[in-house]
Short mmCIF file of C-alpha atoms in Angstrom, two decimals:
data_model
loop_
_atom_site.label_atom_id
_atom_site.label_comp_id
_atom_site.label_asym_id
_atom_site.label_seq_id
_atom_site.Cartn_x
_atom_site.Cartn_y
_atom_site.Cartn_z
CA GLN N 1 0.00 0.00 0.00
CA ALA N 2 1.02 3.62 -0.55
CA ASN N 3 1.17 5.31 2.85
CA ASP N 4 0.99 8.92 1.68
CA SER N 5 -1.01 8.81 -1.55
CA TYR N 6 -4.34 10.67 -1.64
CA VAL N 7 -7.67 9.19 -2.63
CA PRO N 8 -11.04 10.78 -1.83
CA PRO N 9 -13.40 9.42 0.83
CA PHE N 10 -15.32 6.27 -0.12
CA TYR N 11 -12.99 5.61 -3.06
CA LYS N 12 -13.39 1.91 -3.90
CA GLY N 13 -9.87 1.41 -5.21
CA LYS N 14 -6.59 1.61 -3.34
CA ALA N 15 -4.12 4.45 -3.15
CA MET N 16 -1.37 3.91 -5.72
CA PRO N 17 2.33 4.73 -5.27
CA THR N 18 3.71 7.70 -7.20
CA PRO N 19 7.30 8.96 -7.60
CA ASP N 20 8.91 9.73 -4.21
CA SER N 21 6.00 8.27 -2.23
CA GLU N 22 6.27 5.94 0.75
CA VAL N 23 5.24 2.33 0.18
CA ARG N 24 4.53 -0.37 2.77
CA ILE N 25 4.71 -4.08 1.96
CA VAL N 26 3.15 -6.47 4.49
CA ALA N 27 4.06 -10.16 4.62
CA MET N 28 1.40 -12.65 5.70
CA PRO N 29 3.16 -16.03 5.89
CA GLU N 30 1.27 -19.26 6.51
CA ILE N 31 3.61 -21.84 8.01
CA LYS N 32 1.99 -24.83 9.64
CA VAL N 33 3.81 -26.65 12.40
CA GLY N 34 2.01 -29.59 13.93
CA SER N 35 -1.71 -28.85 14.19
CA GLY N 36 -1.48 -25.08 14.03
CA PHE N 37 0.04 -22.14 12.21
CA VAL N 38 3.04 -20.18 13.47
CA ASP N 39 2.12 -16.69 14.66
CA SER N 40 3.45 -14.23 12.08
CA LYS N 41 4.69 -11.98 14.91
CA ASN N 42 6.94 -14.78 16.17
CA MET N 43 8.94 -15.15 12.99
CA THR N 44 12.09 -13.61 11.55
CA TYR N 45 11.92 -11.70 8.27
CA TYR N 46 14.68 -11.11 5.77
CA TRP N 47 13.77 -8.34 3.33
CA LYS N 48 15.38 -7.40 0.01
CA LYS N 49 14.72 -4.36 -2.17
CA ASP N 50 15.80 -4.65 -5.78
CA TYR N 51 17.70 -7.84 -4.89
CA THR N 52 19.79 -6.12 -2.18
CA ASN N 53 19.56 -7.18 1.46
CA ASN N 54 17.96 -4.59 3.71
CA VAL N 55 19.45 -5.13 7.15
CA ASP N 56 17.60 -2.30 8.90
CA GLY N 57 14.22 -3.49 7.66
CA SER N 58 14.83 -7.13 8.55
CA GLY N 59 14.58 -8.86 11.90
CA TYR N 60 12.36 -10.59 14.40
CA GLY N 61 8.66 -9.74 14.08
CA LYS N 62 9.25 -7.30 11.20
CA ASN N 63 6.49 -8.53 8.93
CA PHE N 64 6.26 -5.18 7.13
CA PHE N 65 8.75 -3.21 5.06
CA ASN N 66 8.63 0.53 4.35
CA TYR N 67 10.56 2.30 1.62
CA VAL N 68 10.42 5.43 -0.54
CA ASN N 69 10.37 4.60 -4.22
CA ASP N 70 12.88 6.14 -6.58
CA TYR N 71 11.52 8.57 -9.16
CA LEU N 72 14.17 7.27 -11.60
CA GLU N 73 12.73 3.75 -11.53
CA ASN N 74 9.44 2.59 -13.03
CA SER N 75 9.11 -0.21 -10.47
CA ASN N 76 10.82 -1.85 -7.52
CA ASN N 77 11.17 -5.52 -6.63
CA VAL N 78 10.65 -6.38 -2.96
CA SER N 79 11.17 -9.90 -1.64
CA VAL N 80 10.98 -11.47 1.79
CA THR N 81 11.85 -14.75 3.47
CA ALA N 82 9.92 -15.54 6.64
CA SER N 83 11.46 -18.14 8.95
CA THR N 84 10.62 -19.74 12.26
CA ILE N 85 12.97 -18.88 15.11
CA ASP N 86 14.69 -22.28 14.91
CA GLN N 87 15.12 -21.82 11.11
CA LYS N 88 13.45 -25.20 10.46
CA TYR N 89 10.60 -23.78 8.42
CA SER N 90 10.48 -20.85 6.04
CA SER N 91 8.50 -19.33 3.23
CA GLU N 92 9.41 -16.69 0.66
CA SER N 93 7.76 -14.46 -1.89
CA SER N 94 8.39 -11.36 -3.97
CA VAL N 95 6.41 -8.64 -5.67
CA ASP N 96 7.08 -6.00 -8.32
CA VAL N 97 5.63 -2.64 -7.28
CA GLY N 98 5.03 -0.23 -10.13
CA MET N 99 4.37 3.50 -10.01
CA VAL N 100 1.68 5.69 -11.51
CA GLN N 101 1.54 9.42 -12.12
CA PRO N 102 -0.91 11.54 -10.11
CA LYS N 103 -4.02 12.65 -11.98
CA ILE N 104 -6.67 15.30 -11.45
CA SER N 105 -10.38 14.83 -12.00
CA PHE N 106 -12.92 17.66 -11.90
CA TYR N 107 -16.35 17.20 -10.31
CA LYS N 108 -19.35 19.40 -9.71
CA ASN N 109 -19.76 20.50 -6.10
CA ASP N 110 -23.41 21.09 -5.28
CA ASN N 111 -24.46 23.33 -2.38
CA ILE N 112 -27.00 20.75 -1.22
CA LEU N 113 -25.77 17.38 -2.45
CA GLY N 114 -22.05 18.03 -2.03
CA THR N 115 -19.64 16.44 -4.48
CA ILE N 116 -21.33 14.71 -7.40
CA TRP N 117 -19.11 11.63 -7.61
CA GLU N 118 -21.19 9.77 -10.19
CA HIS N 119 -19.30 11.28 -13.11
CA SER N 120 -16.38 13.62 -13.59
CA LEU N 121 -16.60 16.76 -15.72
CA VAL N 122 -15.52 16.26 -19.31
CA ASP N 123 -14.14 18.62 -21.92
CA GLY N 124 -16.90 20.92 -23.11
CA HIS N 125 -18.79 20.86 -19.81
CA LYS N 126 -21.64 23.38 -19.89
CA ILE N 127 -22.10 25.82 -17.01
CA GLU N 128 -25.36 27.60 -16.36
CA GLY N 129 -25.46 30.46 -13.87
CA SER N 130 -23.06 29.69 -11.05
CA GLU N 131 -21.24 26.47 -10.33
CA ILE N 132 -18.43 25.20 -8.11
CA VAL N 133 -15.82 22.92 -9.66
CA GLU N 134 -14.05 20.59 -7.25
CA ALA N 135 -10.63 19.22 -8.13
CA VAL N 136 -9.59 15.80 -6.81
CA PRO N 137 -5.86 15.00 -7.19
CA TYR N 138 -5.75 11.21 -7.14
CA PHE N 139 -2.50 9.69 -5.79
CA ILE N 140 -0.82 13.02 -4.99
CA SER N 141 1.27 13.13 -1.84
CA PRO N 142 1.08 14.08 0.91
CA LYS N 143 -2.43 12.74 1.26
CA GLN N 144 -3.47 15.84 3.21
CA ILE N 145 -4.28 17.76 0.05
CA LEU N 146 -4.38 21.12 1.86
CA HIS N 147 -0.81 20.60 3.09
CA PRO N 148 1.30 23.76 2.60
CA ALA N 149 3.81 21.79 0.50
CA LEU N 150 1.19 21.59 -2.27
CA THR N 151 0.85 24.68 -4.46
CA TRP N 152 -2.48 25.02 -6.26
CA SER N 153 -2.53 27.29 -9.32
CA TRP N 154 -5.85 27.86 -11.07
CA PHE N 155 -6.07 29.49 -14.51
CA ILE N 156 -8.88 30.64 -16.75
CA ASN N 157 -7.73 31.26 -20.32
CA ASP N 158 -4.08 31.38 -19.12
CA SER N 159 -4.86 34.08 -16.53
CA ARG N 160 -4.03 33.15 -12.93
CA VAL N 161 -7.07 33.14 -10.64
CA THR N 162 -6.71 33.56 -6.88
CA VAL N 163 -8.86 31.25 -4.77
CA THR N 164 -9.84 33.06 -1.58
CA ASN N 165 -11.63 30.23 0.24
CA LEU N 166 -9.79 27.84 2.56
CA ARG N 167 -10.41 24.84 0.32
CA ARG N 168 -8.01 25.43 -2.54
CA ASN N 169 -9.50 22.52 -4.46
CA LEU N 170 -12.74 24.45 -5.08
CA MET N 171 -13.11 26.88 -7.98
CA PRO N 172 -16.36 28.94 -8.11
CA LEU N 173 -17.48 29.91 -11.59
CA GLN N 174 -20.09 32.54 -12.46
CA VAL N 175 -21.62 33.17 -15.88
CA GLU N 176 -22.86 36.70 -16.56
CA ASN N 177 -26.39 37.12 -17.90
CA GLY N 178 -26.48 36.98 -21.67
CA ALA N 179 -22.88 35.81 -22.00
CA SER N 180 -21.96 32.77 -24.11
CA GLY N 181 -18.77 31.19 -25.31
CA THR N 182 -15.98 28.87 -24.19
CA SER N 183 -13.26 29.25 -21.58
CA ARG N 184 -10.34 27.01 -20.69
CA LEU N 185 -10.12 25.99 -17.03
CA LYS N 186 -6.72 24.72 -15.87
CA LEU N 187 -5.21 23.58 -12.59
CA ASP N 188 -1.54 22.96 -11.79
CA ILE N 189 -0.51 21.29 -8.53
CA LYS N 190 3.12 21.12 -7.49
CA ASN N 191 4.78 19.63 -4.43
CA SER N 192 7.54 21.93 -3.16
CA ASP N 193 9.12 19.06 -1.20
CA LYS N 194 9.15 16.62 -4.13
CA ILE N 195 10.14 18.41 -7.31
CA PHE N 196 9.39 15.40 -9.48
CA GLN N 197 5.78 15.19 -8.33
CA SER N 198 3.40 17.54 -10.10
CA VAL N 199 0.15 17.20 -11.98
CA SER N 200 -1.93 19.32 -14.33
CA LYS N 201 -5.43 19.18 -15.77
CA GLU N 202 -7.43 21.41 -18.11
CA ILE N 203 -10.84 21.30 -19.74
CA ASN N 204 -12.92 23.66 -21.83
CA VAL N 205 -16.15 24.87 -20.26
CA THR N 206 -18.99 26.33 -22.28
CA PHE N 207 -21.57 28.85 -21.13
#
């Protein structure tokens, strides 16, 4: 699992690791001795990352392994050998953990119903009167999306727009009476602590 990757509430999938994010691998060995299984907490674990022994992450009762993935690598191989204390029984496994890039989806935020999760806004979305667009940055880190390390930059037709409310992921839009046309809505999010983690999204809105 990705420890610091954002997903919205009630998201049915899992948070995916992105460049420079922290990943946790949990081992769940099943070693049967006699009539029962050995307690996973009473075993010794030998972890490897990219085929190199990790001494600090290995040891008695260490059935989980944390690491920060490298932005230069598309994936990492993590393997583990779980052994009983007397070394008579053991089990091993490995997994390749890939990375994805963060992505932004836009949703309509309704004053009464809240976020309309059923469908995201698509290019050419039509706005009537006033509307609030909510941006959801899937898999960005840190997972506290209002963290000061994240810089949110909203643009309408390449002009920077300042968001005055506390929730920087909300962009209120207002259409003047009698006006019609198309505008380009864009959002850039950058992480000041992780220069290789940024994401951008833009759509055209009609009115």
